[in-house]
XYZ file of C-alpha atoms in Angstrom:
722
model
C -74.726 -120.086 -27.895
C -72.345 -117.302 -26.848
C -73.585 -114.455 -24.733
C -73.064 -110.863 -25.865
C -69.787 -109.259 -24.829
C -71.333 -106.917 -22.278
C -73.082 -109.857 -20.569
C -69.898 -111.939 -20.454
C -67.882 -108.996 -19.137
C -70.355 -108.428 -16.316
C -70.298 -112.112 -15.417
C -66.498 -112.150 -15.349
C -66.473 -109.061 -13.154
C -68.962 -110.599 -10.733
C -66.907 -113.793 -10.424
C -63.788 -111.699 -9.838
C -65.435 -109.741 -7.037
C -66.619 -112.942 -5.347
C -63.095 -114.433 -5.276
C -61.103 -111.191 -4.861
C -58.637 -111.678 -1.996
C -58.230 -107.956 -1.385
C -62.003 -107.541 -0.989
C -62.270 -110.528 1.331
C -59.289 -109.335 3.390
C -60.854 -105.871 3.772
C -64.290 -107.372 4.497
C -65.978 -105.134 1.909
C -69.282 -105.890 0.194
C -69.426 -106.632 -3.523
C -69.955 -103.322 -5.397
C -73.212 -102.835 -7.268
C -72.602 -102.683 -11.005
C -74.470 -100.005 -12.966
C -77.441 -101.128 -14.968
C -76.894 -101.178 -18.724
C -79.095 -98.735 -20.609
C -80.501 -100.264 -23.735
C -80.674 -98.281 -26.928
C -79.219 -94.890 -27.735
C -79.011 -92.384 -24.917
C -81.567 -89.630 -25.315
C -80.319 -86.144 -26.034
C -83.579 -84.555 -27.162
C -85.924 -82.602 -24.915
C -89.157 -84.202 -23.711
C -91.359 -82.435 -26.264
C -89.144 -83.225 -29.276
C -88.714 -86.801 -28.087
C -92.482 -87.258 -27.775
C -93.078 -85.731 -31.213
C -90.077 -87.576 -32.704
C -88.682 -84.333 -34.017
C -85.053 -83.252 -34.389
C -83.813 -81.375 -31.338
C -80.875 -78.970 -31.039
C -80.216 -80.210 -27.453
C -80.059 -76.643 -26.184
C -82.111 -75.065 -23.449
C -84.507 -73.955 -24.644
C -84.153 -75.924 -27.860
C -84.814 -74.228 -31.173
C -88.052 -76.100 -31.850
C -89.598 -75.165 -28.501
C -88.318 -71.634 -28.854
C -89.848 -71.313 -32.317
C -93.198 -72.707 -31.123
C -93.054 -70.630 -27.928
C -93.528 -73.750 -25.782
C -91.866 -74.894 -22.532
C -88.696 -76.935 -22.981
C -87.862 -79.657 -20.433
C -85.332 -82.486 -20.160
C -86.923 -84.668 -17.471
C -85.988 -88.034 -18.985
C -82.420 -87.046 -19.756
C -81.836 -85.509 -16.324
C -82.983 -88.718 -14.674
C -80.722 -90.721 -16.953
C -77.764 -88.423 -16.255
C -78.279 -88.687 -12.512
C -78.557 -92.474 -12.602
C -75.452 -92.801 -14.762
C -73.460 -90.464 -12.554
C -74.533 -92.191 -9.357
C -73.903 -95.641 -10.802
C -70.471 -94.651 -12.018
C -69.675 -93.264 -8.584
C -70.793 -96.483 -6.951
C -68.509 -98.475 -9.228
C -65.438 -96.340 -8.517
C -66.077 -95.669 -4.817
C -63.403 -96.239 -2.218
C -63.341 -99.565 -0.369
C -62.890 -97.924 3.025
C -65.707 -97.804 5.627
C -66.231 -94.123 4.725
C -67.410 -95.010 1.246
C -71.071 -95.132 2.192
C -70.908 -91.606 3.571
C -69.456 -90.335 0.302
C -72.336 -91.832 -1.666
C -74.872 -89.430 -0.246
C -72.630 -86.476 -1.058
C -72.216 -87.650 -4.617
C -75.938 -88.104 -5.012
C -76.635 -84.556 -3.881
C -74.036 -83.185 -6.272
C -75.235 -84.804 -9.470
C -76.776 -81.718 -11.046
C -76.451 -80.932 -14.694
C -76.979 -77.595 -16.355
C -80.317 -78.800 -17.623
C -81.420 -79.799 -14.125
C -80.423 -76.396 -12.799
C -82.377 -74.882 -15.643
C -85.385 -76.986 -14.644
C -85.231 -75.713 -11.069
C -84.574 -72.128 -12.108
C -87.431 -69.661 -11.582
C -86.754 -68.264 -15.062
C -89.652 -69.279 -17.341
C -88.772 -71.628 -20.159
C -91.149 -69.799 -22.466
C -89.198 -66.706 -23.529
C -90.875 -63.344 -23.167
C -88.483 -61.563 -25.492
C -87.689 -63.432 -28.682
C -84.648 -61.328 -29.382
C -83.131 -61.909 -25.966
C -83.914 -65.611 -26.039
C -82.122 -66.068 -29.334
C -79.086 -64.405 -27.865
C -79.161 -66.602 -24.784
C -79.060 -69.979 -26.525
C -76.180 -72.145 -25.427
C -74.775 -75.541 -26.270
C -74.860 -78.229 -23.646
C -71.330 -78.950 -22.419
C -69.478 -81.995 -23.641
C -68.896 -84.636 -21.019
C -65.416 -85.463 -19.915
C -62.298 -83.652 -18.865
C -60.418 -83.244 -22.109
C -57.825 -80.557 -22.586
C -60.106 -78.796 -25.070
C -63.316 -79.336 -23.085
C -63.950 -75.778 -21.983
C -63.043 -74.196 -25.290
C -65.200 -75.930 -27.868
C -68.811 -74.789 -27.464
C -68.793 -71.116 -28.405
C -71.897 -69.917 -30.248
C -71.217 -68.339 -33.613
C -73.042 -65.803 -35.722
C -75.850 -66.475 -38.105
C -78.366 -64.594 -40.193
C -80.795 -62.374 -38.310
C -84.439 -61.704 -38.975
C -85.375 -58.406 -40.550
C -87.191 -57.372 -37.419
C -84.165 -57.872 -35.186
C -81.530 -55.425 -34.088
C -77.814 -55.555 -34.781
C -76.534 -58.366 -32.588
C -75.041 -61.796 -32.855
C -76.730 -64.969 -31.743
C -75.989 -68.650 -31.622
C -75.678 -70.786 -34.678
C -76.699 -74.402 -34.464
C -73.672 -76.568 -34.942
C -73.441 -80.181 -36.002
C -71.964 -82.403 -33.364
C -68.659 -83.824 -34.545
C -67.399 -86.356 -32.052
C -63.730 -87.243 -32.131
C -61.431 -88.801 -29.553
C -59.625 -86.303 -27.361
C -55.897 -85.818 -27.762
C -53.356 -87.801 -25.752
C -50.059 -85.966 -25.828
C -48.211 -88.325 -23.487
C -47.761 -90.756 -26.386
C -45.604 -88.122 -28.121
C -42.988 -88.103 -25.360
C -43.604 -84.469 -24.416
C -42.123 -83.294 -21.091
C -45.494 -83.195 -19.399
C -48.306 -85.624 -18.787
C -51.880 -85.186 -19.967
C -54.597 -87.736 -19.334
C -57.431 -86.998 -21.758
C -59.212 -90.112 -22.930
C -62.738 -88.704 -23.226
C -64.762 -87.982 -26.330
C -65.614 -84.321 -26.748
C -67.345 -82.059 -29.231
C -65.390 -80.161 -31.841
C -67.098 -77.144 -33.324
C -65.300 -75.647 -36.308
C -68.366 -73.695 -37.397
C -66.512 -70.559 -38.421
C -63.630 -72.443 -40.012
C -66.047 -74.424 -42.186
C -67.656 -71.217 -43.365
C -64.320 -69.456 -43.869
C -62.737 -72.237 -45.924
C -65.650 -72.368 -48.345
C -63.938 -69.378 -49.992
C -67.384 -67.914 -50.685
C -66.625 -64.194 -50.554
C -66.079 -61.446 -48.014
C -69.625 -61.224 -46.652
C -69.890 -64.979 -46.068
C -66.350 -65.499 -44.766
C -65.913 -62.627 -42.323
C -67.959 -60.958 -39.616
C -69.700 -58.451 -41.896
C -73.239 -58.786 -40.591
C -76.084 -60.678 -42.189
C -77.927 -59.596 -45.318
C -80.782 -58.270 -43.190
C -78.395 -56.303 -40.995
C -76.841 -54.627 -44.008
C -80.278 -53.783 -45.389
C -81.281 -52.191 -42.103
C -77.997 -50.321 -41.977
C -78.612 -48.634 -45.320
C -82.176 -47.844 -44.300
C -80.938 -46.106 -41.163
C -78.321 -43.958 -42.867
C -80.610 -42.818 -45.701
C -82.338 -40.011 -43.851
C -83.630 -36.749 -45.298
C -80.851 -34.217 -45.738
C -81.961 -30.677 -46.373
C -78.534 -29.658 -47.608
C -78.404 -32.205 -50.424
C -79.906 -30.942 -53.636
C -80.368 -33.670 -56.217
C -80.386 -31.068 -58.971
C -76.636 -30.577 -58.514
C -76.024 -34.186 -59.449
C -78.446 -33.960 -62.368
C -76.705 -30.847 -63.657
C -73.327 -32.517 -63.246
C -74.408 -35.536 -65.293
C -75.812 -33.270 -68.005
C -72.491 -31.440 -68.188
C -70.594 -34.714 -68.554
C -73.108 -36.294 -70.936
C -74.596 -33.420 -72.977
C -76.470 -35.801 -75.278
C -78.309 -37.325 -72.361
C -81.627 -35.530 -72.075
C -82.436 -37.115 -68.765
C -79.949 -39.288 -66.864
C -81.304 -42.723 -66.203
C -80.293 -42.554 -62.565
C -80.453 -39.237 -60.793
C -79.673 -38.537 -57.207
C -82.873 -37.130 -55.767
C -83.292 -36.347 -52.109
C -86.915 -37.406 -52.086
C -86.045 -40.934 -53.245
C -82.672 -41.794 -51.773
C -81.683 -39.116 -49.272
C -78.163 -39.118 -47.967
C -75.993 -37.814 -45.185
C -72.520 -36.413 -44.930
C -69.520 -38.302 -46.224
C -67.535 -36.760 -43.424
C -66.720 -39.283 -40.724
C -67.788 -36.775 -38.073
C -71.377 -37.770 -38.754
C -70.551 -41.382 -37.902
C -70.523 -40.560 -34.188
C -73.877 -38.812 -33.983
C -75.906 -40.156 -36.841
C -78.743 -41.346 -34.643
C -78.685 -38.428 -32.245
C -78.887 -35.306 -34.408
C -81.812 -33.708 -36.159
C -82.020 -33.538 -39.926
C -80.952 -29.909 -40.120
C -77.746 -30.831 -38.312
C -76.996 -33.447 -40.952
C -76.873 -30.891 -43.740
C -73.098 -30.648 -43.906
C -72.776 -32.635 -47.079
C -70.783 -30.543 -49.516
C -71.999 -31.543 -52.943
C -69.115 -29.753 -54.634
C -66.482 -31.678 -52.664
C -68.150 -35.038 -53.267
C -68.540 -34.326 -56.977
C -64.863 -33.406 -57.108
C -63.988 -36.748 -55.502
C -66.178 -38.567 -58.031
C -64.446 -36.728 -60.889
C -60.989 -37.672 -59.619
C -61.853 -41.360 -59.262
C -63.531 -41.521 -62.674
C -60.588 -39.734 -64.306
C -58.108 -42.228 -62.826
C -60.151 -45.224 -63.936
C -60.679 -43.763 -67.392
C -56.969 -43.152 -67.856
C -55.882 -46.634 -66.747
C -58.625 -48.340 -68.781
C -57.794 -46.469 -71.977
C -54.005 -46.756 -71.664
C -53.985 -50.428 -70.568
C -50.321 -51.045 -69.735
C -48.511 -54.060 -71.111
C -49.798 -57.243 -69.524
C -52.936 -55.473 -68.323
C -55.715 -57.618 -66.898
C -58.397 -55.000 -67.586
C -61.019 -56.677 -69.753
C -63.312 -53.717 -70.482
C -63.077 -51.023 -73.156
C -63.919 -47.441 -72.300
C -67.126 -46.125 -73.848
C -69.847 -43.634 -73.028
C -71.936 -46.329 -71.364
C -68.971 -47.508 -69.282
C -68.243 -43.916 -68.322
C -71.839 -43.339 -67.282
C -71.745 -46.557 -65.248
C -68.508 -45.403 -63.605
C -69.996 -42.014 -62.703
C -73.051 -43.722 -61.295
C -71.099 -46.289 -59.272
C -68.866 -43.626 -57.691
C -71.630 -41.023 -57.357
C -71.885 -39.210 -53.998
C -74.865 -41.305 -52.958
C -73.204 -44.616 -53.827
C -69.949 -43.506 -52.246
C -71.789 -42.677 -49.065
C -73.602 -46.036 -49.045
C -70.531 -48.099 -49.850
C -68.264 -46.241 -47.436
C -70.828 -46.764 -44.688
C -70.863 -50.470 -45.493
C -67.071 -50.437 -45.376
C -66.913 -48.770 -41.966
C -69.809 -50.555 -40.280
C -69.458 -54.032 -41.779
C -65.875 -54.509 -42.926
C -63.807 -52.257 -40.676
C -64.123 -54.515 -37.571
C -62.251 -57.160 -39.576
C -59.505 -54.745 -40.674
C -59.070 -51.937 -38.096
C -55.874 -50.366 -39.412
C -57.251 -46.937 -40.413
C -57.920 -44.373 -37.690
C -61.611 -43.747 -38.209
C -62.084 -40.814 -35.776
C -59.580 -38.678 -37.704
C -60.266 -40.045 -41.192
C -61.487 -37.508 -43.750
C -62.606 -38.382 -47.252
C -61.688 -34.914 -48.487
C -58.051 -35.336 -47.394
C -57.584 -39.033 -48.147
C -56.164 -40.422 -51.354
C -58.855 -40.883 -54.053
C -57.310 -44.281 -54.783
C -57.819 -45.384 -51.176
C -61.410 -44.073 -51.247
C -62.048 -45.982 -54.481
C -60.709 -49.221 -52.981
C -62.785 -48.719 -49.824
C -65.904 -48.041 -51.897
C -65.409 -51.123 -54.079
C -64.938 -53.336 -51.035
C -67.998 -51.803 -49.381
C -69.981 -52.467 -52.557
C -69.006 -56.154 -52.319
C -70.971 -56.207 -49.047
C -74.021 -54.445 -50.474
C -77.383 -56.186 -50.025
C -78.152 -55.251 -53.652
C -77.035 -57.858 -56.241
C -76.799 -55.174 -58.928
C -74.392 -53.091 -56.827
C -72.225 -56.145 -56.199
C -72.238 -56.948 -59.930
C -71.242 -53.377 -60.803
C -68.405 -53.527 -58.286
C -67.021 -56.569 -60.076
C -66.535 -54.496 -63.235
C -63.928 -52.322 -61.530
C -61.859 -54.987 -59.744
C -59.070 -55.196 -62.319
C -59.014 -51.463 -63.025
C -58.645 -50.529 -59.359
C -56.034 -53.285 -58.965
C -53.857 -51.850 -61.709
C -54.304 -48.334 -60.356
C -53.089 -49.480 -56.949
C -50.069 -51.463 -58.114
C -48.908 -48.955 -60.717
C -49.056 -46.116 -58.212
C -45.645 -44.436 -58.060
C -46.159 -43.606 -54.388
C -46.418 -47.312 -53.518
C -43.079 -48.035 -55.180
C -41.258 -44.926 -53.901
C -38.396 -46.438 -51.875
C -37.146 -43.020 -50.778
C -40.003 -42.638 -48.268
C -39.308 -44.607 -45.077
C -40.357 -44.470 -41.434
C -38.802 -45.173 -38.038
C -39.621 -44.683 -34.359
C -38.984 -40.937 -34.697
C -41.262 -40.470 -37.705
C -42.677 -36.988 -38.102
C -46.440 -36.691 -38.136
C -46.164 -33.656 -40.430
C -44.558 -35.488 -43.334
C -47.253 -35.715 -46.000
C -45.198 -38.213 -48.038
C -45.398 -40.727 -45.184
C -49.193 -40.532 -45.106
C -49.420 -40.881 -48.877
C -47.255 -43.994 -48.996
C -49.118 -45.516 -46.066
C -52.411 -44.911 -47.878
C -50.934 -46.443 -51.042
C -49.974 -49.600 -49.120
C -53.416 -49.750 -47.508
C -55.124 -49.321 -50.892
C -53.008 -52.109 -52.408
C -53.831 -54.315 -49.408
C -57.560 -53.660 -49.894
C -57.271 -54.596 -53.560
C -55.591 -57.864 -52.547
C -58.487 -58.618 -50.211
C -61.082 -57.794 -52.868
C -59.509 -59.922 -55.589
C -58.537 -62.751 -53.239
C -62.070 -63.182 -51.878
C -64.290 -61.874 -54.677
C -62.217 -62.289 -57.847
C -62.007 -65.136 -60.334
C -59.517 -67.998 -59.937
C -56.810 -66.312 -61.970
C -57.148 -63.159 -59.859
C -56.904 -65.119 -56.623
C -53.749 -66.829 -57.835
C -52.266 -63.542 -59.056
C -52.842 -61.930 -55.681
C -51.351 -64.835 -53.762
C -48.257 -65.235 -55.922
C -47.508 -61.738 -57.225
C -49.470 -58.806 -55.871
C -49.104 -59.671 -52.202
C -45.330 -59.879 -52.687
C -45.374 -56.269 -53.927
C -47.278 -55.159 -50.826
C -44.846 -57.029 -48.604
C -41.792 -55.563 -50.323
C -43.262 -52.066 -50.051
C -43.917 -52.604 -46.349
C -40.349 -53.804 -45.796
C -38.902 -50.842 -47.679
C -41.192 -48.506 -45.784
C -39.935 -49.882 -42.452
C -43.204 -51.261 -41.074
C -41.484 -54.321 -39.581
C -39.366 -52.348 -37.112
C -41.630 -49.727 -35.528
C -42.145 -49.283 -31.797
C -43.794 -46.782 -29.464
C -40.731 -46.538 -27.215
C -40.126 -42.886 -28.090
C -43.754 -41.829 -27.718
C -44.164 -39.880 -24.438
C -47.277 -40.948 -22.537
C -46.448 -39.639 -19.058
C -47.451 -36.013 -19.518
C -50.522 -34.847 -21.400
C -48.785 -31.597 -22.365
C -46.117 -33.468 -24.353
C -48.396 -36.179 -25.724
C -48.957 -35.931 -29.475
C -52.193 -37.616 -30.481
C -51.427 -37.153 -34.168
C -48.065 -38.901 -33.815
C -49.604 -41.734 -31.823
C -52.276 -42.216 -34.497
C -49.664 -42.364 -37.254
C -47.462 -44.829 -35.348
C -50.389 -47.066 -34.466
C -51.684 -47.101 -38.050
C -48.215 -48.077 -39.249
C -47.926 -50.834 -36.627
C -51.392 -52.192 -37.358
C -50.804 -52.146 -41.109
C -47.614 -54.181 -40.647
C -49.420 -56.555 -38.289
C -52.241 -57.237 -40.739
C -49.787 -57.813 -43.572
C -48.278 -60.527 -41.370
C -51.763 -61.960 -40.754
C -52.375 -62.086 -44.515
C -49.116 -63.977 -44.955
C -50.145 -66.328 -42.167
C -53.460 -66.996 -43.914
C -51.582 -68.205 -46.992
C -49.515 -70.504 -44.764
C -52.526 -71.911 -42.912
C -54.983 -72.383 -45.753
C -52.791 -72.801 -48.848
C -49.706 -74.464 -47.359
C -47.615 -71.661 -48.852
C -44.114 -71.131 -47.458
C -44.173 -68.021 -45.256
C -42.666 -64.907 -46.788
C -42.588 -63.147 -43.422
C -40.801 -64.945 -40.589
C -41.600 -64.313 -36.952
C -38.100 -62.971 -36.305
C -38.895 -60.061 -38.647
C -41.847 -58.949 -36.544
C -39.931 -56.414 -34.496
C -42.781 -53.916 -34.331
C -44.659 -53.253 -31.104
C -47.781 -55.222 -30.368
C -50.904 -53.185 -31.043
C -52.375 -51.046 -28.295
C -55.858 -51.784 -26.885
C -58.675 -50.996 -29.291
C -60.144 -48.481 -26.865
C -57.023 -46.313 -27.215
C -57.091 -46.479 -31.001
C -60.827 -45.797 -31.131
C -60.716 -42.787 -28.803
C -62.364 -39.768 -30.393
C -60.279 -37.062 -28.701
C -56.709 -36.440 -27.612
C -57.693 -36.259 -23.936
C -59.568 -39.565 -24.011
C -56.754 -41.266 -25.901
C -54.092 -40.014 -23.477
C -55.984 -41.211 -20.400
C -56.582 -44.687 -21.847
C -53.042 -45.021 -23.167
C -51.500 -43.779 -19.920
C -53.580 -46.230 -17.882
C -52.521 -49.109 -20.131
C -48.801 -48.304 -20.069
C -48.920 -47.814 -16.286
C -50.773 -51.036 -15.517
C -49.039 -53.183 -18.174
C -45.556 -51.682 -18.677
C -44.156 -54.953 -20.028
C -46.828 -55.239 -22.699
C -46.578 -51.560 -23.608
C -42.929 -52.072 -24.629
C -43.307 -55.607 -26.002
C -42.705 -56.472 -29.636
C -44.470 -59.236 -31.545
C -41.321 -61.357 -31.627
C -40.978 -60.909 -27.846
C -44.554 -62.088 -27.358
C -44.035 -65.280 -29.355
C -40.698 -65.937 -27.671
C -42.257 -65.576 -24.221
C -44.908 -68.137 -25.136
C -42.562 -70.721 -26.617
C -39.590 -70.637 -24.224
C -39.282 -71.831 -20.653
C -37.403 -68.847 -19.244
C -40.367 -68.395 -16.926
C -42.931 -70.831 -15.593
C -46.362 -71.101 -17.175
C -47.898 -69.176 -14.291
C -45.373 -66.345 -14.506
C -45.717 -66.118 -18.280
C -49.513 -66.037 -18.230
C -49.498 -63.509 -15.404
C -47.158 -61.212 -17.331
C -49.198 -61.514 -20.527
C -52.641 -61.346 -18.942
C -54.951 -58.827 -20.519
C -53.625 -59.105 -24.071
C -56.053 -57.764 -26.647
C -57.774 -60.206 -28.974
C -55.822 -58.838 -31.946
C -52.510 -59.549 -30.205
C -53.699 -63.050 -29.329
C -54.702 -63.633 -32.943
C -51.308 -62.386 -34.109
C -49.659 -64.819 -31.692
C -51.633 -67.849 -32.879
C -50.864 -66.909 -36.494
C -47.177 -66.803 -35.572
C -47.498 -70.259 -33.988
C -49.027 -71.550 -37.234
C -46.023 -70.131 -39.092
C -43.645 -71.836 -36.674
C -45.646 -75.033 -37.137
C -45.012 -74.899 -40.880
C -41.261 -74.591 -40.303
C -41.434 -77.445 -37.811
C -43.340 -79.694 -40.211
C -40.884 -79.285 -43.086
C -37.826 -79.446 -40.852
C -35.307 -82.253 -41.331
C -35.311 -82.627 -37.547
C -39.014 -82.195 -36.747
C -38.787 -83.272 -33.109
C -36.516 -80.355 -32.302
C -39.275 -77.745 -32.321
C -42.347 -79.649 -31.232
C -41.768 -79.121 -27.520
C -41.530 -75.330 -27.847
C -44.509 -75.184 -30.196
C -46.634 -77.259 -27.830
C -45.641 -75.028 -24.926
C -46.677 -71.987 -26.945
C -50.050 -73.519 -27.764
C -50.675 -74.446 -24.132
C -49.867 -70.962 -22.907
C -51.871 -69.347 -25.683
C -55.075 -71.141 -24.754
C -54.561 -70.203 -21.108
C -54.324 -66.549 -22.111
C -57.348 -66.877 -24.370
C -59.315 -68.404 -21.538
C -58.708 -65.238 -19.532
C -59.757 -63.038 -22.465
C -62.799 -65.117 -23.417
C -65.083 -62.887 -21.360
C -64.046 -59.945 -23.538
C -65.127 -61.881 -26.602
C -68.513 -62.533 -25.025
C -68.909 -58.856 -24.194
C -68.001 -57.787 -27.733
C -69.923 -60.522 -29.528
C -73.438 -59.087 -29.423
C -72.731 -56.116 -31.724
C -73.827 -52.611 -30.877
C -77.338 -51.501 -31.664
C -76.584 -48.117 -33.227
C -75.265 -48.222 -36.763
C -72.781 -45.440 -36.015
C -71.167 -47.692 -33.396
C -70.945 -50.917 -35.395
C -67.363 -50.171 -36.399
C -66.253 -50.687 -32.781
C -67.135 -54.404 -32.774
C -64.700 -57.305 -32.894
C -64.323 -58.866 -36.319
C -63.293 -62.356 -37.341
C -60.473 -62.387 -34.791
C -63.080 -63.308 -32.179
C -62.841 -66.845 -33.620
C -59.148 -67.110 -32.744
C -59.912 -70.208 -30.688
C -60.670 -72.225 -33.817
C -57.284 -71.244 -35.247
C -55.690 -72.579 -32.060
C -57.692 -75.801 -32.377
C -56.494 -76.182 -35.960
C -52.869 -75.578 -34.963
C -53.151 -78.173 -32.189
C -54.695 -80.735 -34.512
C -52.079 -80.153 -37.195
C -49.290 -80.582 -34.656
C -50.767 -83.804 -33.297
C -51.409 -85.102 -36.791
C -47.779 -84.468 -37.719
C -46.591 -86.253 -34.582
C -48.770 -89.265 -35.295
C -47.589 -89.490 -38.897
C -43.992 -89.165 -37.761
C -44.312 -91.813 -35.057
C -46.128 -94.257 -37.340
C -43.849 -93.818 -40.382
C -42.190 -96.933 -41.724
C -38.442 -97.602 -41.809
C -38.108 -95.764 -45.122
C -40.360 -92.923 -44.042
C -38.942 -89.506 -43.378
C -40.212 -86.188 -42.150
C -41.523 -85.388 -45.636
C -43.621 -88.561 -45.948
C -46.737 -86.759 -44.799
C -50.232 -86.294 -46.071
C -49.809 -82.652 -47.014
C -46.086 -82.092 -47.253
C -45.912 -82.854 -50.969
C -48.203 -80.014 -52.139
C -47.324 -76.385 -51.476
C -49.055 -73.154 -52.454
C -52.376 -74.840 -53.136
C -54.909 -72.885 -55.180
C -57.833 -73.672 -52.887
C -58.524 -74.170 -49.208
C -59.865 -77.663 -49.837
C -57.334 -79.414 -47.612
C -58.257 -77.469 -44.476
C -61.945 -77.457 -45.396
C -62.010 -81.229 -45.832
C -60.015 -81.663 -42.641
C -62.462 -79.759 -40.459
C -65.390 -81.407 -42.254
C -64.059 -84.918 -41.631
C -63.054 -84.532 -38.008
C -65.632 -87.128 -37.049
C -63.524 -89.728 -38.855
C -60.136 -88.428 -37.730
C -58.650 -90.757 -35.137
C -56.185 -89.070 -32.817
C -55.275 -90.995 -29.696
């Protein structure tokens, strides 16, 4: 009868040690082999293991945290220490000093759980909110190239009693072999043979294509409910009778409007963005700046535009509703001052962190384009905790889309910008707002619309936005001519305009990159076109006064002069070329904002697409791999910023300052690295008749869904990369 493999291997090893000439010549004792541990290694805590319950393997684990009980890992710590010590004994040096090293190794075998056991901090949390925020994943064993980048907690739904903050989301453990790049003949050597954990938690959620609220960092349902509760405070200056009288004037046959805006039921606050900064700090009488006449005028303008486009219905119109008195009443109600205030607050607090291209401190609803306000309100309504509000928003998707893309201002090629753009040119602001409104419509239809709308946005509407941006000159704007050395010559208004233009162009590029990454669509914007400056730090753009903005901007340009004058194409070129060493490159690019890092990884994805469809695919792999290596080094330096910005701000008037979905840039890097390695493996294992196009995905372009990427990140446990 044959012995099991592990028994035979141990016997062979013992016989080898007994007859080993090198060991006999050195007069060294036979090493002690580690004892084999039978069964599956325990990962659960002591309490879950005893109760035979599922354990999240965190400290404290979720079960113990929920039951408010101590969480210990005594059995696992002992097992870890024995395994570590045994492994050290097996690999120890054969010199006489080996025995001395054993004691040092024994004293150093501490895991994070063992340190947690010895910590004076009680395992039973005193503050449930803080304990939820402090959950962490146990580190993966091994020294893989991705080891330190794969266990970031992600956001999840919060309880109604909690405040506005992010906390960890339990992630399934997907174990895949680490990457071994040396087999691809790259000009560097990487030894990574360990198995590590891959967490694509955000990417799995994003590629479900389930809507804006579920796909981006928009806060949980409970957070959005609490937000609306906080902003609906009594406002002595808001008289509901004005709205009732207005409805009676519009609908004379309506004896009593079904929905009236009454202060006693749903009080409101000012639509002016000035109130966003002090909403929680001022008394009710100071919140009485809401001008009912101005808000009613805005409602009238929006309703008139929608009525006109719905009745006229241009040729090829996608509007599927017919105008009637009931539709008109619904339109007035949806864009009423109260609903506008609610939906705009949802836009600023929940969506704006994901799309910070409008200058909120200087934004005014009374001066902005009604079309832009309508698009912002519809998108905010998509994030509403009320199902009826979200359903009503869906009615106006196609109408607002046609308003945006038939706007003459959007298509006016005579209005262009350059580095010397005047901040007093009203036509520039109007065309910028038209582009932003069209962009918002693309986002709404792409994430919330039906299949035909998604396809129309991806294939047609986005191309119009891109062409308008090119004609406008958004791809070639820099801050080189903006004086930041003297406060007396610094123009805050001009800086705001330039930065909005640069950020709008940057996010159009990110939208194009999303089509490349998730739909395998050929890029319509190439990296070489991105000649605009990289965006300035968020703190400069979020400054609420000229003095504050100048100080922050001056400090940034003085401390990072290279970055202050760097363009997006320069950033990508610095990452992918070997003009400088890795250390010099990372030192010169240290301190990049998360938005600039996200722009860079999107550009690397775009370059990866060109590399994958190239007739000579090996020609670009070295530069792309260098760019990915340098990117993750820069992200590692900026990771602390992500941690600081992750737990959102408690006050609702400060939520707009948070980081949005770009805080998950690391997962986009992981996806780019996996796609590159997958392409290399397929290329190296292709048969004699195989070519660079004989690949899993290369035959399908411009896919209608994100299924390929979704299935890829879901099946990583079965993906063999070695």
